Coordinates of C-alpha atoms and ligand atoms in Angstrom, one line a residue:
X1 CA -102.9 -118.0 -42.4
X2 CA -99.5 -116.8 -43.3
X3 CA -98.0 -113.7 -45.0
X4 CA -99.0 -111.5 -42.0
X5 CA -97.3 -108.7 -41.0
X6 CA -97.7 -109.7 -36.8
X7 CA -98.1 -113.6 -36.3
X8 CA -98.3 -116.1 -33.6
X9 CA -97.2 -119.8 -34.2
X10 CA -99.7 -120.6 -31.0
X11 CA -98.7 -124.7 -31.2
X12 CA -94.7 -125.5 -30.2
X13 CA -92.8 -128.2 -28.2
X14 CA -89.6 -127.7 -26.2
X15 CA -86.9 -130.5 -24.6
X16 CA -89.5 -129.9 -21.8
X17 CA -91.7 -132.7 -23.4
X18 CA -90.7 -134.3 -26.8
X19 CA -89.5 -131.3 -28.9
X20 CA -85.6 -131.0 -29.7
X21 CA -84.9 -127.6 -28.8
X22 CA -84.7 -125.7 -25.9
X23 CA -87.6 -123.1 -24.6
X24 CA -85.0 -120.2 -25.6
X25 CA -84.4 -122.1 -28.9
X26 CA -87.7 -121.6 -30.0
X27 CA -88.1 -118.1 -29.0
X28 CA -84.9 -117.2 -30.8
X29 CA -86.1 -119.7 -33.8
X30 CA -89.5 -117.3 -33.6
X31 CA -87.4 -114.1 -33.7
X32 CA -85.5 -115.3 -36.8
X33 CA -88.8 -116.0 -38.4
X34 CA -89.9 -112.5 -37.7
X35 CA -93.3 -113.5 -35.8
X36 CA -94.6 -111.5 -33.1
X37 CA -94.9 -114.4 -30.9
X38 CA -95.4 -118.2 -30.3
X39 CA -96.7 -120.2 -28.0
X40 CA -95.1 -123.0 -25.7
X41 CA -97.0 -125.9 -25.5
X42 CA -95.6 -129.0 -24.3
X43 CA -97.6 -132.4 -23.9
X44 CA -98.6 -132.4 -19.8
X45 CA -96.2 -130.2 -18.7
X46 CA -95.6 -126.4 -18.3
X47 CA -92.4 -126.6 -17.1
X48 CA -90.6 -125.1 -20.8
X49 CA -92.8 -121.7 -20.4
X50 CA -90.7 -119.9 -17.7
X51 CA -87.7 -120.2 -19.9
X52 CA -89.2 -118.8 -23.3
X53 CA -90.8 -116.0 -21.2
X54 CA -87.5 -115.0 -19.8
X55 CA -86.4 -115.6 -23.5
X56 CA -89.1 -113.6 -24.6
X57 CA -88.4 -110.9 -22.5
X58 CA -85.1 -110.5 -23.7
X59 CA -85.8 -110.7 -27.5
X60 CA -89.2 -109.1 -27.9
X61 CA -90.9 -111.4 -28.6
X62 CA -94.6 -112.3 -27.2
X63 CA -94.6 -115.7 -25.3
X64 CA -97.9 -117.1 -24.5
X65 CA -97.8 -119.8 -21.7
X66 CA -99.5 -122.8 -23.0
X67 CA -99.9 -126.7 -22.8
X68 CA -101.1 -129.6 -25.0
X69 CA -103.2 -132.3 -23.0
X70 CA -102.8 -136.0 -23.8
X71 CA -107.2 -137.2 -23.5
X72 CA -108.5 -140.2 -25.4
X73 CA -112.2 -140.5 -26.9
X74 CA -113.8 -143.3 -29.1
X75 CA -110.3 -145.0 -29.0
X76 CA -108.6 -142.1 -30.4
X77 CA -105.8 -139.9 -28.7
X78 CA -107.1 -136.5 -28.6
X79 CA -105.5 -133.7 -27.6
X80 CA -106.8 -130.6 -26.1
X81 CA -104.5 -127.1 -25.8
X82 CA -104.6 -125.1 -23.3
X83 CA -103.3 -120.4 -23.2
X84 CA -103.0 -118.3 -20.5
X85 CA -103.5 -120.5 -17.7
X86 CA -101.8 -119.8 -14.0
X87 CA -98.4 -121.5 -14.7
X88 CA -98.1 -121.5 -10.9
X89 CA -101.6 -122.9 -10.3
X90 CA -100.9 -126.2 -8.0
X91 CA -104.3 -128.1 -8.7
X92 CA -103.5 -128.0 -12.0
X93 CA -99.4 -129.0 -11.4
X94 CA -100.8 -132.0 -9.2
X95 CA -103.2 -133.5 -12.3
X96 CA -100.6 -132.7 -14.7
X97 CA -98.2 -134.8 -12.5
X98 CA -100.8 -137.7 -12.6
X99 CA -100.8 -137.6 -16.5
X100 CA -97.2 -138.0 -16.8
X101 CA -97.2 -140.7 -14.7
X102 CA -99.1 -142.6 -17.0
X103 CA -97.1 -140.8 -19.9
X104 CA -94.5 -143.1 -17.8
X105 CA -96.4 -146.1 -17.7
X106 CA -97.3 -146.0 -21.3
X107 CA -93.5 -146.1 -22.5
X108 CA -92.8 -149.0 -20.4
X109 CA -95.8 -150.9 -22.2
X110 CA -94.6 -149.9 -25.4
X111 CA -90.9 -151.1 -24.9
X112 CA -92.1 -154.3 -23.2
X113 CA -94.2 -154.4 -26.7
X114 CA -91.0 -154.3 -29.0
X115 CA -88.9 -156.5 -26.9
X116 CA -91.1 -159.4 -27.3
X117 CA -91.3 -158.6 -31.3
X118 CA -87.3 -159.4 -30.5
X119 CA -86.1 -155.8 -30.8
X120 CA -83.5 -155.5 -28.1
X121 CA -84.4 -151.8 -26.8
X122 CA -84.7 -150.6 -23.1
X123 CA -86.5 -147.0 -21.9
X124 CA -82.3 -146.8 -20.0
X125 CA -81.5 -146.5 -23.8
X126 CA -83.7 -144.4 -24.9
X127 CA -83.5 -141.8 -21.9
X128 CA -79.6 -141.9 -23.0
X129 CA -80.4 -140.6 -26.4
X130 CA -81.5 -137.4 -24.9
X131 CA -77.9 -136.6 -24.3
X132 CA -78.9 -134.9 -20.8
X133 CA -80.8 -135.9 -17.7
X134 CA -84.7 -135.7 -17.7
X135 CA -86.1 -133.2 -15.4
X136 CA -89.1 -134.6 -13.1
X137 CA -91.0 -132.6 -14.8
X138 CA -90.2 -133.5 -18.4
X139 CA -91.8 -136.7 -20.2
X140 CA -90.4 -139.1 -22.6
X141 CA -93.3 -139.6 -25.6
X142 CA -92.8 -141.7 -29.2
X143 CA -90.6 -139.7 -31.1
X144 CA -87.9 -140.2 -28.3
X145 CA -88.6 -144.9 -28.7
X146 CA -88.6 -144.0 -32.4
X147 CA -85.6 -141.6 -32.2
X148 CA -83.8 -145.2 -30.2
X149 CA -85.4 -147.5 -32.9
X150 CA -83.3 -145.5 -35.7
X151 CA -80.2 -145.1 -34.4
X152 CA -80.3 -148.9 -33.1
X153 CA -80.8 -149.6 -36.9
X154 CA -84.8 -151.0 -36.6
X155 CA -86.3 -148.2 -38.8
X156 CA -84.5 -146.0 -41.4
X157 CA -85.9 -143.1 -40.0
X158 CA -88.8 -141.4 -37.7
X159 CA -91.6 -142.0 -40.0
X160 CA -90.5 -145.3 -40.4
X161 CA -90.4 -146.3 -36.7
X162 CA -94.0 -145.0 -36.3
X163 CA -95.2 -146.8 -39.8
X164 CA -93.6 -150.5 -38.5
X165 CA -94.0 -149.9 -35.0
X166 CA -95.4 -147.2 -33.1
X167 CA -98.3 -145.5 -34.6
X168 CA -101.9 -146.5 -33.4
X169 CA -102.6 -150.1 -34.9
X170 CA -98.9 -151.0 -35.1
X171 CA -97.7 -153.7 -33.3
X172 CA -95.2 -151.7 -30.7
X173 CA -98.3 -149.2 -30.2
X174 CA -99.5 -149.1 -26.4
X175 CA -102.1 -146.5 -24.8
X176 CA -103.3 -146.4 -21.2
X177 CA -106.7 -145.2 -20.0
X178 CA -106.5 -141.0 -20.2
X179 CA -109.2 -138.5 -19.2
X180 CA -111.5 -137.5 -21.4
X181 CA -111.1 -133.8 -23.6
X182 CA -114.0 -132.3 -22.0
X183 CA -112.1 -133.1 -18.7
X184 CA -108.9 -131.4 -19.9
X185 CA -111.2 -128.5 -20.8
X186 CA -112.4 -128.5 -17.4
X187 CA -109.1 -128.6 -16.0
X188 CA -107.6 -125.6 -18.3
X189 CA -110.4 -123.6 -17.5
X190 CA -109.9 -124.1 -13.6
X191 CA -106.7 -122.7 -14.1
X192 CA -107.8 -119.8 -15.3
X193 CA -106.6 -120.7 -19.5
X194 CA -108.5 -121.1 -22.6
X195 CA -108.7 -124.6 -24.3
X196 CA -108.9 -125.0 -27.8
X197 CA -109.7 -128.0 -29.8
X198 CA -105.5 -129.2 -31.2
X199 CA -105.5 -130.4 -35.2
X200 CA -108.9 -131.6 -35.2
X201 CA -108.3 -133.0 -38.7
X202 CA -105.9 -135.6 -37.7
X203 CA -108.6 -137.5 -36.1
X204 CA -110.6 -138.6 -39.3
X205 CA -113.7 -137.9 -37.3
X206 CA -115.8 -134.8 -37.5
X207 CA -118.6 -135.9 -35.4
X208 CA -116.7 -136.3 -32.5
X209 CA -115.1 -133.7 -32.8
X210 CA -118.9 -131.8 -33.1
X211 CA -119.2 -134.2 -29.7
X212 CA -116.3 -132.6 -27.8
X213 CA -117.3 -129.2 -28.8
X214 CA -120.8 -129.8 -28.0
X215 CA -119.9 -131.0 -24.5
X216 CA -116.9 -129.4 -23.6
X217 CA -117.4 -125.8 -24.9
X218 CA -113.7 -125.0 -25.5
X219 CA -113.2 -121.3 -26.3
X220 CA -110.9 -122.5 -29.7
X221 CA -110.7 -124.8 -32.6
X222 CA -106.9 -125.4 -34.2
X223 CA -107.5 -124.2 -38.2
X224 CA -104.1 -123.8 -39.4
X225 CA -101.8 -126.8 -38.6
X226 CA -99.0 -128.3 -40.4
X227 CA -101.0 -131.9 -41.0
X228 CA -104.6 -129.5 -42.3
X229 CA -104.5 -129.1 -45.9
X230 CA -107.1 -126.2 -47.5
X231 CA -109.9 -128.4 -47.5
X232 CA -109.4 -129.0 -43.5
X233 CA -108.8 -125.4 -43.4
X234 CA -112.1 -124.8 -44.9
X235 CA -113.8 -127.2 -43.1
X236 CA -112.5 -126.0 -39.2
X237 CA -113.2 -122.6 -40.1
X238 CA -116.6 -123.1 -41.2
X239 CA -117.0 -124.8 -37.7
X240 CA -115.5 -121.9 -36.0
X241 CA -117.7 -119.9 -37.0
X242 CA -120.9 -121.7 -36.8
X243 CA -119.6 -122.6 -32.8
X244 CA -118.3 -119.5 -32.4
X245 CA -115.3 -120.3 -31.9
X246 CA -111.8 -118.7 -32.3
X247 CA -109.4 -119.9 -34.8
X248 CA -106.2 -120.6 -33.9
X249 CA -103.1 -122.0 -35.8
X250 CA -99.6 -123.1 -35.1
X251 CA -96.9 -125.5 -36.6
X252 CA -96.8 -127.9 -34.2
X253 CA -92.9 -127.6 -34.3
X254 CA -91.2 -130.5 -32.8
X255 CA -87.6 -129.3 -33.9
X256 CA -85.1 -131.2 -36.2
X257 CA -84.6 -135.4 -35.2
X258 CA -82.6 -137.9 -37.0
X259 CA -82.7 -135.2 -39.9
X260 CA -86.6 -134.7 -40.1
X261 CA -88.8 -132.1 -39.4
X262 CA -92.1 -133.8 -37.6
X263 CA -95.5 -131.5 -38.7
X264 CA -93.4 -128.5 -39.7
X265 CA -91.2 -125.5 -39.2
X266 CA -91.4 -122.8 -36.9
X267 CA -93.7 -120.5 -38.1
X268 CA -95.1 -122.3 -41.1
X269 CA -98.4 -122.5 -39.5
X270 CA -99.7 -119.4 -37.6
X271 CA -102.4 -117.3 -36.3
X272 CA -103.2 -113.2 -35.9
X273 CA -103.1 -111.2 -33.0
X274 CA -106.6 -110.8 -32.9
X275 CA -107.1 -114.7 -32.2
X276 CA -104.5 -114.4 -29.6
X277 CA -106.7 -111.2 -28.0
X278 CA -109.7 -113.5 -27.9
X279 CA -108.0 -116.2 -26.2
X280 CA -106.5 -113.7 -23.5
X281 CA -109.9 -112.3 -23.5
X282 CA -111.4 -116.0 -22.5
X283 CA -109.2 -116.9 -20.2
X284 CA -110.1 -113.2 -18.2
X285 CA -113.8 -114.3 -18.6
X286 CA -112.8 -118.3 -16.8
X287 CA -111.3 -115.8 -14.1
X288 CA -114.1 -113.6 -13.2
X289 CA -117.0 -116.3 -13.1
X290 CA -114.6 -119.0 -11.6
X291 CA -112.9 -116.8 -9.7
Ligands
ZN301 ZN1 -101.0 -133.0 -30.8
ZN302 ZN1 -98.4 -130.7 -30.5

């Protein structure tokens, strides 16, 4: 969806998780673009949306609070997105916590991986490439081991640290046991948000994803994504509508590392106002019955 007057790039990552820029960044990269307003939404952590609201407030532009929620199904990472949910709800804060503990956990596993393929690398290293000190509520993901693999001279740039080493498959690739989607679901709607299903493409598995929607009921499916071509376009919208579900869409902007844009550019992916109504509208509706 894009050459819309008023449009929302729902899908964007801050320093808070594994994105380059500040919260402010992106909502000053959204103004520049000339969107209405984006969405923050970090992997297991909310702690970049009081920023880019205050941001927000400053520039005009509409910040949605949001998250992105590491689950794993069939052997396959898959995560869930989560609007409008309490930012300040602590039963939420407390599972989130839990997650990036294992977030923790995983890196370890993943530089113990690449030091016994002989690549000398330690997580001291790559927590120095950040140039600043990690927040306890800030997570270290891939791109930051791969971001340490290139400038130690192992890959000759991000793509090619995840092709040799840590995409799924590879031999520096690690994962941990992770909650299930229709849990995350659960969890966002306890919180009061909506949870929507994120780039349901890049899982090269419709019937699961059919599964998760079928047993987790999230209120959304992501359409428009920087890694959906037209036919996956096609495709998730037909399944919106035959679930009933809204169609959402952002870029999945991870900023600019080692000279690379990962997914895509602010505002290259997007979705209307109208989608961004609904979801408001379904998170109210989580309220009143759970509430
Ligand atoms: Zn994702
Ligand atoms: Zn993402």
């Amino acid at each position: 969806m894009t050459n819309q007057a008023e449009r929302y790039d729902l899908h964007t990552h801050t320093q808070a998780s594994d994105g380059m820029n500040s919260p402010r960044a992106n909502v000053e990269l959204a103004k520049n673009m000339g969107l209405t307003g984006l969405a923050i939404t970090d992997h297991d952590t909310m702690a970049g949306v009081a920023e880019a609201r205050l941001a927000g407030k400053e520039l005009g532009i509409d910040v949605v609070p949001g998250i992105e929620i590491s689950t794993r199904a069939k052997d396959k990472d898959i995560h869930i997105l989560g609007y409008f949910m309490d930012t300040e709800n602590k039963q939420l804060e407390d599972r989130l916590q839990r997650l990036r503990s294992v977030r923790d956990e995983r890196n370890e596993l993943i530089i113990g991986k690449l030091q016994q393929l002989g690549i000398a690398i330690t997580l001291q290293e790559v927590k120095e490439g950040l140039g600043r000190t990690l927040r306890p509520d800030e997570s270290l993901g891939r791109p930051h081991i791969a971001d340490c693999l290139v400038r130690k001279g192992h890959a000759t740039d991000l793509r090619d640290a995840f092709d040799q080493y840590l995409a799924e498959g590879k031999s520096g690739y690690a994962s941990l046991p992770l909650i299930s989607p229709e849990e995350a679901i659960h969890w966002i709607r306890e919180a009061g948000g909506a949870a929507v299903i994120a780039h349901p493409g890049l899982y090269g598995d419709d019937e699961l994803v059919k599964d998760i929607l079928e047993q987790g009921r999230p209120a959304g499916i992501e359409v428009y994504h920087s890694d959906h071509g037209p036919e996956e376009e096609r495709r998730y919208l037909e399944l919106a509508a035959q679930y009933e579900l809204i169609a959402t869409g952002g870029s999945d902007y991870h900023g600019v590392r080692q000279g690379v844009v990962f997914h895509g550019d602010l505002g290259s992916h997007v979705a209307p106002p109208a989608a961004v109504e609904q979801l408001r509208q379904a998170a109210a509706n989580v309220r009143g019955q759970e509430g």
